[in-house]
């Protein structure tokens, strides 16, 4: 099932994909099942039940509403760096044997169709298309074999990065957290609709229609199951927590000449089977 969170005028709502297009309910409607974060916390059955209720709601035309990031409140948004060998090499970095983890905060998120903002502080705004995995069941010290049982669904992220700020510190956090730089969406797809760990899917990023990144999800150094297992050895992953799994090669800063996103551009990230996250670029 595909769900997306929206604003219709001043009303928030949640929509689900049906054979006849999207249907949903505004949050003030009597039968509104709750925000996606709440449904995810209640588990897969609650999500399925909510899907049935929303499918009896009114038609929602995706072109007529504003998409919100699928998850805006979570205990943790953990991003992964250097998770595709060719991207690590273009850094250039040495490929680490432990995932490079950093934090991304919801204040940096924008929904599908909303502008990614090039900040006043820098012109070095770069795209990074990524797969998102969403935790559905508490995970602590889980094995790789068990890890995917704790993932309830997937989405798409554009981990747009302000490169000069990213490299001001070895921890990357400032360059990854400018307001309005993290495209997230368009929707949340439940894990039962996709192959385990999204194996076999392909990720492509397009800037103004031109392909700039393309790689199989299977190229990840640490696939989704490994990430969940490794992170859960450190911290308890809770329902709704988000893992942003890293980007393949082709980023703008490694190109000659370098390629930065600018006002008027459009950046799309497509993952086969999930959808297309599209964001215009605007000056802040
Ligand atoms: Mg990234």
JSON list of N, CA and C in Angstrom, two decimals, residues 138-202:
[
{"chain": "A", "resi": 138, "resn": "UNK", "atom": "N", "xyz": [10.08, -2.29, 17.30]},
{"chain": "A", "resi": 138, "resn": "UNK", "atom": "CA", "xyz": [11.28, -1.97, 18.10]},
{"chain": "A", "resi": 138, "resn": "UNK", "atom": "C", "xyz": [12.41, -2.96, 17.80]},
{"chain": "A", "resi": 139, "resn": "UNK", "atom": "N", "xyz": [13.61, -2.41, 17.61]},
{"chain": "A", "resi": 139, "resn": "UNK", "atom": "CA", "xyz": [14.76, -3.26, 17.26]},
{"chain": "A", "resi": 139, "resn": "UNK", "atom": "C", "xyz": [15.92, -2.94, 18.18]},
{"chain": "A", "resi": 140, "resn": "UNK", "atom": "N", "xyz": [16.39, -3.93, 18.91]},
{"chain": "A", "resi": 140, "resn": "UNK", "atom": "CA", "xyz": [17.60, -3.80, 19.72]},
{"chain": "A", "resi": 140, "resn": "UNK", "atom": "C", "xyz": [18.37, -5.10, 19.58]},
{"chain": "A", "resi": 141, "resn": "UNK", "atom": "N", "xyz": [19.63, -4.98, 19.15]},
{"chain": "A", "resi": 141, "resn": "UNK", "atom": "CA", "xyz": [20.49, -6.16, 18.99]},
{"chain": "A", "resi": 141, "resn": "UNK", "atom": "C", "xyz": [19.85, -7.21, 18.08]},
{"chain": "A", "resi": 142, "resn": "UNK", "atom": "N", "xyz": [19.29, -6.78, 16.96]},
{"chain": "A", "resi": 142, "resn": "UNK", "atom": "CA", "xyz": [18.70, -7.77, 16.06]},
{"chain": "A", "resi": 142, "resn": "UNK", "atom": "C", "xyz": [19.76, -8.28, 15.08]},
{"chain": "A", "resi": 143, "resn": "UNK", "atom": "N", "xyz": [19.62, -9.52, 14.69]},
{"chain": "A", "resi": 143, "resn": "UNK", "atom": "CA", "xyz": [20.54, -10.12, 13.72]},
{"chain": "A", "resi": 143, "resn": "UNK", "atom": "C", "xyz": [20.19, -9.63, 12.32]},
{"chain": "A", "resi": 144, "resn": "UNK", "atom": "N", "xyz": [21.12, -9.79, 11.40]},
{"chain": "A", "resi": 144, "resn": "UNK", "atom": "CA", "xyz": [20.84, -9.43, 10.00]},
{"chain": "A", "resi": 144, "resn": "UNK", "atom": "C", "xyz": [19.65, -10.25, 9.48]},
{"chain": "A", "resi": 145, "resn": "UNK", "atom": "N", "xyz": [19.60, -11.53, 9.86]},
{"chain": "A", "resi": 145, "resn": "UNK", "atom": "CA", "xyz": [18.51, -12.40, 9.40]},
{"chain": "A", "resi": 145, "resn": "UNK", "atom": "C", "xyz": [17.13, -11.91, 9.85]},
{"chain": "A", "resi": 146, "resn": "UNK", "atom": "N", "xyz": [17.09, -11.33, 11.05]},
{"chain": "A", "resi": 146, "resn": "UNK", "atom": "CA", "xyz": [15.80, -10.89, 11.61]},
{"chain": "A", "resi": 146, "resn": "UNK", "atom": "C", "xyz": [15.48, -9.43, 11.27]},
{"chain": "A", "resi": 147, "resn": "UNK", "atom": "N", "xyz": [16.46, -8.71, 10.76]},
{"chain": "A", "resi": 147, "resn": "UNK", "atom": "CA", "xyz": [16.36, -7.25, 10.70]},
{"chain": "A", "resi": 147, "resn": "UNK", "atom": "C", "xyz": [15.17, -6.75, 9.87]},
{"chain": "A", "resi": 148, "resn": "UNK", "atom": "N", "xyz": [14.90, -7.41, 8.74]},
{"chain": "A", "resi": 148, "resn": "UNK", "atom": "CA", "xyz": [13.85, -6.88, 7.86]},
{"chain": "A", "resi": 148, "resn": "UNK", "atom": "C", "xyz": [12.45, -7.05, 8.47]},
{"chain": "A", "resi": 149, "resn": "UNK", "atom": "N", "xyz": [12.33, -7.93, 9.48]},
{"chain": "A", "resi": 149, "resn": "UNK", "atom": "CA", "xyz": [11.05, -8.03, 10.19]},
{"chain": "A", "resi": 149, "resn": "UNK", "atom": "C", "xyz": [10.72, -6.72, 10.92]},
{"chain": "A", "resi": 150, "resn": "UNK", "atom": "N", "xyz": [11.72, -5.89, 11.10]},
{"chain": "A", "resi": 150, "resn": "UNK", "atom": "CA", "xyz": [11.54, -4.64, 11.86]},
{"chain": "A", "resi": 150, "resn": "UNK", "atom": "C", "xyz": [11.32, -3.44, 10.93]},
{"chain": "A", "resi": 151, "resn": "UNK", "atom": "N", "xyz": [11.32, -3.69, 9.63]},
{"chain": "A", "resi": 151, "resn": "UNK", "atom": "CA", "xyz": [11.12, -2.60, 8.65]},
{"chain": "A", "resi": 151, "resn": "UNK", "atom": "C", "xyz": [9.70, -2.68, 8.12]},
{"chain": "A", "resi": 152, "resn": "UNK", "atom": "N", "xyz": [8.96, -1.58, 8.26]},
{"chain": "A", "resi": 152, "resn": "UNK", "atom": "CA", "xyz": [7.54, -1.61, 7.87]},
{"chain": "A", "resi": 152, "resn": "UNK", "atom": "C", "xyz": [7.29, -0.99, 6.50]},
{"chain": "A", "resi": 153, "resn": "UNK", "atom": "N", "xyz": [8.27, -0.23, 6.00]},
{"chain": "A", "resi": 153, "resn": "UNK", "atom": "CA", "xyz": [8.06, 0.36, 4.69]},
{"chain": "A", "resi": 153, "resn": "UNK", "atom": "C", "xyz": [9.23, 1.20, 4.23]},
{"chain": "A", "resi": 154, "resn": "UNK", "atom": "N", "xyz": [9.02, 1.81, 3.05]},
{"chain": "A", "resi": 154, "resn": "UNK", "atom": "CA", "xyz": [10.12, 2.50, 2.38]},
{"chain": "A", "resi": 154, "resn": "UNK", "atom": "C", "xyz": [9.62, 3.80, 1.75]},
{"chain": "A", "resi": 155, "resn": "UNK", "atom": "N", "xyz": [10.57, 4.68, 1.50]},
{"chain": "A", "resi": 155, "resn": "UNK", "atom": "CA", "xyz": [10.25, 5.91, 0.78]},
{"chain": "A", "resi": 155, "resn": "UNK", "atom": "C", "xyz": [11.52, 6.37, 0.06]},
{"chain": "A", "resi": 156, "resn": "UNK", "atom": "N", "xyz": [11.51, 7.61, -0.40]},
{"chain": "A", "resi": 156, "resn": "UNK", "atom": "CA", "xyz": [12.63, 8.16, -1.19]},
{"chain": "A", "resi": 156, "resn": "UNK", "atom": "C", "xyz": [13.07, 9.47, -0.55]},
{"chain": "A", "resi": 157, "resn": "UNK", "atom": "N", "xyz": [14.36, 9.73, -0.61]},
{"chain": "A", "resi": 157, "resn": "UNK", "atom": "CA", "xyz": [14.91, 10.95, -0.02]},
{"chain": "A", "resi": 157, "resn": "UNK", "atom": "C", "xyz": [15.89, 11.59, -1.00]},
{"chain": "A", "resi": 158, "resn": "UNK", "atom": "N", "xyz": [15.90, 12.91, -1.02]},
{"chain": "A", "resi": 158, "resn": "UNK", "atom": "CA", "xyz": [16.97, 13.64, -1.69]},
{"chain": "A", "resi": 158, "resn": "UNK", "atom": "C", "xyz": [17.79, 14.32, -0.58]},
{"chain": "A", "resi": 159, "resn": "UNK", "atom": "N", "xyz": [18.91, 13.68, -0.24]},
{"chain": "A", "resi": 159, "resn": "UNK", "atom": "CA", "xyz": [19.76, 14.14, 0.87]},
{"chain": "A", "resi": 159, "resn": "UNK", "atom": "C", "xyz": [20.61, 15.32, 0.36]},
{"chain": "A", "resi": 160, "resn": "UNK", "atom": "N", "xyz": [19.93, 16.36, -0.11]},
{"chain": "A", "resi": 160, "resn": "UNK", "atom": "CA", "xyz": [20.64, 17.50, -0.69]},
{"chain": "A", "resi": 160, "resn": "UNK", "atom": "C", "xyz": [21.59, 18.08, 0.35]},
{"chain": "A", "resi": 161, "resn": "UNK", "atom": "N", "xyz": [22.80, 18.33, -0.11]},
{"chain": "A", "resi": 161, "resn": "UNK", "atom": "CA", "xyz": [23.92, 18.61, 0.79]},
{"chain": "A", "resi": 161, "resn": "UNK", "atom": "C", "xyz": [24.60, 19.90, 0.38]},
{"chain": "A", "resi": 162, "resn": "UNK", "atom": "N", "xyz": [24.97, 20.69, 1.37]},
{"chain": "A", "resi": 162, "resn": "UNK", "atom": "CA", "xyz": [25.71, 21.93, 1.12]},
{"chain": "A", "resi": 162, "resn": "UNK", "atom": "C", "xyz": [27.18, 21.61, 1.36]},
{"chain": "A", "resi": 163, "resn": "UNK", "atom": "N", "xyz": [27.90, 21.36, 0.26]},
{"chain": "A", "resi": 163, "resn": "UNK", "atom": "CA", "xyz": [29.19, 20.66, 0.35]},
{"chain": "A", "resi": 163, "resn": "UNK", "atom": "C", "xyz": [30.26, 21.39, 1.14]},
{"chain": "A", "resi": 164, "resn": "UNK", "atom": "N", "xyz": [30.36, 22.70, 0.98]},
{"chain": "A", "resi": 164, "resn": "UNK", "atom": "CA", "xyz": [31.43, 23.38, 1.72]},
{"chain": "A", "resi": 164, "resn": "UNK", "atom": "C", "xyz": [31.14, 23.32, 3.22]},
{"chain": "A", "resi": 165, "resn": "UNK", "atom": "N", "xyz": [29.86, 23.41, 3.60]},
{"chain": "A", "resi": 165, "resn": "UNK", "atom": "CA", "xyz": [29.52, 23.28, 5.03]},
{"chain": "A", "resi": 165, "resn": "UNK", "atom": "C", "xyz": [29.70, 21.85, 5.51]},
{"chain": "A", "resi": 166, "resn": "UNK", "atom": "N", "xyz": [29.37, 20.88, 4.64]},
{"chain": "A", "resi": 166, "resn": "UNK", "atom": "CA", "xyz": [29.53, 19.47, 5.03]},
{"chain": "A", "resi": 166, "resn": "UNK", "atom": "C", "xyz": [30.98, 19.20, 5.42]},
{"chain": "A", "resi": 167, "resn": "UNK", "atom": "N", "xyz": [31.90, 19.79, 4.67]},
{"chain": "A", "resi": 167, "resn": "UNK", "atom": "CA", "xyz": [33.31, 19.48, 4.87]},
{"chain": "A", "resi": 167, "resn": "UNK", "atom": "C", "xyz": [34.00, 20.42, 5.86]},
{"chain": "A", "resi": 168, "resn": "UNK", "atom": "N", "xyz": [33.20, 21.28, 6.50]},
{"chain": "A", "resi": 168, "resn": "UNK", "atom": "CA", "xyz": [33.80, 22.11, 7.55]},
{"chain": "A", "resi": 168, "resn": "UNK", "atom": "C", "xyz": [34.14, 21.29, 8.79]},
{"chain": "A", "resi": 169, "resn": "UNK", "atom": "N", "xyz": [33.43, 20.15, 8.96]},
{"chain": "A", "resi": 169, "resn": "UNK", "atom": "CA", "xyz": [33.70, 19.29, 10.11]},
{"chain": "A", "resi": 169, "resn": "UNK", "atom": "C", "xyz": [33.70, 17.84, 9.63]},
{"chain": "A", "resi": 170, "resn": "UNK", "atom": "N", "xyz": [34.38, 16.95, 10.35]},
{"chain": "A", "resi": 170, "resn": "UNK", "atom": "CA", "xyz": [34.34, 15.54, 9.93]},
{"chain": "A", "resi": 170, "resn": "UNK", "atom": "C", "xyz": [33.00, 14.88, 10.20]},
{"chain": "A", "resi": 171, "resn": "UNK", "atom": "N", "xyz": [32.10, 15.54, 10.91]},
{"chain": "A", "resi": 171, "resn": "UNK", "atom": "CA", "xyz": [30.82, 14.91, 11.26]},
{"chain": "A", "resi": 171, "resn": "UNK", "atom": "C", "xyz": [29.68, 15.26, 10.29]},
{"chain": "A", "resi": 172, "resn": "UNK", "atom": "N", "xyz": [29.90, 16.19, 9.36]},
{"chain": "A", "resi": 172, "resn": "UNK", "atom": "CA", "xyz": [28.98, 16.49, 8.25]},
{"chain": "A", "resi": 172, "resn": "UNK", "atom": "C", "xyz": [27.67, 17.19, 8.64]},
{"chain": "A", "resi": 173, "resn": "UNK", "atom": "N", "xyz": [27.32, 17.22, 9.91]},
{"chain": "A", "resi": 173, "resn": "UNK", "atom": "CA", "xyz": [25.95, 17.61, 10.29]},
{"chain": "A", "resi": 173, "resn": "UNK", "atom": "C", "xyz": [25.52, 18.97, 9.73]},
{"chain": "A", "resi": 174, "resn": "UNK", "atom": "N", "xyz": [26.34, 20.03, 9.81]},
{"chain": "A", "resi": 174, "resn": "UNK", "atom": "CA", "xyz": [25.83, 21.32, 9.31]},
{"chain": "A", "resi": 174, "resn": "UNK", "atom": "C", "xyz": [25.45, 21.27, 7.82]},
{"chain": "A", "resi": 175, "resn": "UNK", "atom": "N", "xyz": [26.29, 20.67, 7.01]},
{"chain": "A", "resi": 175, "resn": "UNK", "atom": "CA", "xyz": [26.03, 20.66, 5.56]},
{"chain": "A", "resi": 175, "resn": "UNK", "atom": "C", "xyz": [24.86, 19.79, 5.16]},
{"chain": "A", "resi": 176, "resn": "UNK", "atom": "N", "xyz": [24.35, 19.00, 6.11]},
{"chain": "A", "resi": 176, "resn": "UNK", "atom": "CA", "xyz": [23.24, 18.09, 5.83]},
{"chain": "A", "resi": 176, "resn": "UNK", "atom": "C", "xyz": [21.93, 18.58, 6.44]},
{"chain": "A", "resi": 177, "resn": "UNK", "atom": "N", "xyz": [21.95, 19.77, 7.03]},
{"chain": "A", "resi": 177, "resn": "UNK", "atom": "CA", "xyz": [20.76, 20.18, 7.79]},
{"chain": "A", "resi": 177, "resn": "UNK", "atom": "C", "xyz": [20.29, 21.60, 7.56]},
{"chain": "A", "resi": 178, "resn": "UNK", "atom": "N", "xyz": [20.67, 22.19, 6.43]},
{"chain": "A", "resi": 178, "resn": "UNK", "atom": "CA", "xyz": [20.08, 23.49, 6.12]},
{"chain": "A", "resi": 178, "resn": "UNK", "atom": "C", "xyz": [18.56, 23.33, 5.94]},
{"chain": "A", "resi": 179, "resn": "UNK", "atom": "N", "xyz": [17.84, 24.36, 6.35]},
{"chain": "A", "resi": 179, "resn": "UNK", "atom": "CA", "xyz": [16.37, 24.33, 6.21]},
{"chain": "A", "resi": 179, "resn": "UNK", "atom": "C", "xyz": [15.99, 24.05, 4.75]},
{"chain": "A", "resi": 180, "resn": "UNK", "atom": "N", "xyz": [15.00, 23.21, 4.59]},
{"chain": "A", "resi": 180, "resn": "UNK", "atom": "CA", "xyz": [14.42, 23.01, 3.25]},
{"chain": "A", "resi": 180, "resn": "UNK", "atom": "C", "xyz": [15.32, 22.33, 2.25]},
{"chain": "A", "resi": 181, "resn": "UNK", "atom": "N", "xyz": [16.25, 21.50, 2.72]},
{"chain": "A", "resi": 181, "resn": "UNK", "atom": "CA", "xyz": [17.16, 20.84, 1.77]},
{"chain": "A", "resi": 181, "resn": "UNK", "atom": "C", "xyz": [16.93, 19.33, 1.65]},
{"chain": "A", "resi": 182, "resn": "UNK", "atom": "N", "xyz": [16.06, 18.76, 2.46]},
{"chain": "A", "resi": 182, "resn": "UNK", "atom": "CA", "xyz": [15.87, 17.31, 2.41]},
{"chain": "A", "resi": 182, "resn": "UNK", "atom": "C", "xyz": [14.55, 16.92, 1.79]},
{"chain": "A", "resi": 183, "resn": "UNK", "atom": "N", "xyz": [14.54, 16.66, 0.50]},
{"chain": "A", "resi": 183, "resn": "UNK", "atom": "CA", "xyz": [13.31, 16.21, -0.15]},
{"chain": "A", "resi": 183, "resn": "UNK", "atom": "C", "xyz": [12.94, 14.81, 0.35]},
{"chain": "A", "resi": 184, "resn": "UNK", "atom": "N", "xyz": [11.66, 14.59, 0.71]},
{"chain": "A", "resi": 184, "resn": "UNK", "atom": "CA", "xyz": [11.25, 13.33, 1.33]},
{"chain": "A", "resi": 184, "resn": "UNK", "atom": "C", "xyz": [9.85, 12.98, 0.81]},
{"chain": "A", "resi": 185, "resn": "UNK", "atom": "N", "xyz": [9.75, 11.83, 0.13]},
{"chain": "A", "resi": 185, "resn": "UNK", "atom": "CA", "xyz": [8.45, 11.42, -0.37]},
{"chain": "A", "resi": 185, "resn": "UNK", "atom": "C", "xyz": [8.58, 10.68, -1.71]},
{"chain": "A", "resi": 186, "resn": "UNK", "atom": "N", "xyz": [7.62, 10.66, -2.62]},
{"chain": "A", "resi": 186, "resn": "UNK", "atom": "CA", "xyz": [6.35, 11.35, -2.38]},
{"chain": "A", "resi": 186, "resn": "UNK", "atom": "C", "xyz": [5.49, 10.65, -1.33]},
{"chain": "A", "resi": 187, "resn": "UNK", "atom": "N", "xyz": [5.70, 9.34, -1.18]},
{"chain": "A", "resi": 187, "resn": "UNK", "atom": "CA", "xyz": [4.84, 8.59, -0.28]},
{"chain": "A", "resi": 187, "resn": "UNK", "atom": "C", "xyz": [5.62, 7.53, 0.46]},
{"chain": "A", "resi": 188, "resn": "UNK", "atom": "N", "xyz": [4.91, 6.90, 1.37]},
{"chain": "A", "resi": 188, "resn": "UNK", "atom": "CA", "xyz": [5.40, 5.75, 2.13]},
{"chain": "A", "resi": 188, "resn": "UNK", "atom": "C", "xyz": [4.79, 4.52, 1.48]},
{"chain": "A", "resi": 189, "resn": "UNK", "atom": "N", "xyz": [5.63, 3.52, 1.17]},
{"chain": "A", "resi": 189, "resn": "UNK", "atom": "CA", "xyz": [5.14, 2.27, 0.58]},
{"chain": "A", "resi": 189, "resn": "UNK", "atom": "C", "xyz": [5.38, 1.16, 1.59]},
{"chain": "A", "resi": 190, "resn": "UNK", "atom": "N", "xyz": [4.34, 0.42, 1.92]},
{"chain": "A", "resi": 190, "resn": "UNK", "atom": "CA", "xyz": [4.49, -0.64, 2.92]},
{"chain": "A", "resi": 190, "resn": "UNK", "atom": "C", "xyz": [5.41, -1.73, 2.38]},
{"chain": "A", "resi": 191, "resn": "UNK", "atom": "N", "xyz": [6.16, -2.33, 3.29]},
{"chain": "A", "resi": 191, "resn": "UNK", "atom": "CA", "xyz": [7.20, -3.28, 2.89]},
{"chain": "A", "resi": 191, "resn": "UNK", "atom": "C", "xyz": [6.63, -4.49, 2.15]},
{"chain": "A", "resi": 192, "resn": "UNK", "atom": "N", "xyz": [5.37, -4.85, 2.46]},
{"chain": "A", "resi": 192, "resn": "UNK", "atom": "CA", "xyz": [4.80, -6.04, 1.80]},
{"chain": "A", "resi": 192, "resn": "UNK", "atom": "C", "xyz": [4.57, -5.83, 0.30]},
{"chain": "A", "resi": 193, "resn": "UNK", "atom": "N", "xyz": [4.66, -4.57, -0.16]},
{"chain": "A", "resi": 193, "resn": "UNK", "atom": "CA", "xyz": [4.46, -4.28, -1.58]},
{"chain": "A", "resi": 193, "resn": "UNK", "atom": "C", "xyz": [5.78, -4.26, -2.36]},
{"chain": "A", "resi": 194, "resn": "UNK", "atom": "N", "xyz": [6.88, -4.51, -1.66]},
{"chain": "A", "resi": 194, "resn": "UNK", "atom": "CA", "xyz": [8.20, -4.38, -2.29]},
{"chain": "A", "resi": 194, "resn": "UNK", "atom": "C", "xyz": [9.05, -5.63, -1.98]},
{"chain": "A", "resi": 195, "resn": "UNK", "atom": "N", "xyz": [10.10, -5.87, -2.79]},
{"chain": "A", "resi": 195, "resn": "UNK", "atom": "CA", "xyz": [10.96, -7.01, -2.46]},
{"chain": "A", "resi": 195, "resn": "UNK", "atom": "C", "xyz": [11.68, -6.79, -1.12]},
{"chain": "A", "resi": 196, "resn": "UNK", "atom": "N", "xyz": [12.05, -7.86, -0.43]},
{"chain": "A", "resi": 196, "resn": "UNK", "atom": "CA", "xyz": [12.72, -7.71, 0.86]},
{"chain": "A", "resi": 196, "resn": "UNK", "atom": "C", "xyz": [13.97, -6.82, 0.75]},
{"chain": "A", "resi": 197, "resn": "UNK", "atom": "N", "xyz": [14.01, -5.78, 1.58]},
{"chain": "A", "resi": 197, "resn": "UNK", "atom": "CA", "xyz": [15.16, -4.88, 1.56]},
{"chain": "A", "resi": 197, "resn": "UNK", "atom": "C", "xyz": [15.28, -4.07, 0.27]},
{"chain": "A", "resi": 198, "resn": "UNK", "atom": "N", "xyz": [14.20, -4.08, -0.53]},
{"chain": "A", "resi": 198, "resn": "UNK", "atom": "CA", "xyz": [14.20, -3.41, -1.85]},
{"chain": "A", "resi": 198, "resn": "UNK", "atom": "C", "xyz": [15.25, -3.97, -2.80]},
{"chain": "A", "resi": 199, "resn": "UNK", "atom": "N", "xyz": [15.62, -5.21, -2.57]},
{"chain": "A", "resi": 199, "resn": "UNK", "atom": "CA", "xyz": [16.58, -5.86, -3.47]},
{"chain": "A", "resi": 199, "resn": "UNK", "atom": "C", "xyz": [16.05, -5.88, -4.90]},
{"chain": "A", "resi": 200, "resn": "UNK", "atom": "N", "xyz": [16.95, -5.62, -5.85]},
{"chain": "A", "resi": 200, "resn": "UNK", "atom": "CA", "xyz": [16.58, -5.67, -7.25]},
{"chain": "A", "resi": 200, "resn": "UNK", "atom": "C", "xyz": [16.03, -4.36, -7.80]},
{"chain": "A", "resi": 201, "resn": "UNK", "atom": "N", "xyz": [15.76, -3.39, -6.93]},
{"chain": "A", "resi": 201, "resn": "UNK", "atom": "CA", "xyz": [15.24, -2.11, -7.42]},
{"chain": "A", "resi": 201, "resn": "UNK", "atom": "C", "xyz": [16.40, -1.23, -7.90]},
{"chain": "A", "resi": 202, "resn": "UNK", "atom": "N", "xyz": [16.05, -0.21, -8.68]},
{"chain": "A", "resi": 202, "resn": "UNK", "atom": "CA", "xyz": [17.06, 0.70, -9.25]},
{"chain": "A", "resi": 202, "resn": "UNK", "atom": "C", "xyz": [16.75, 2.13, -8.82]}
]
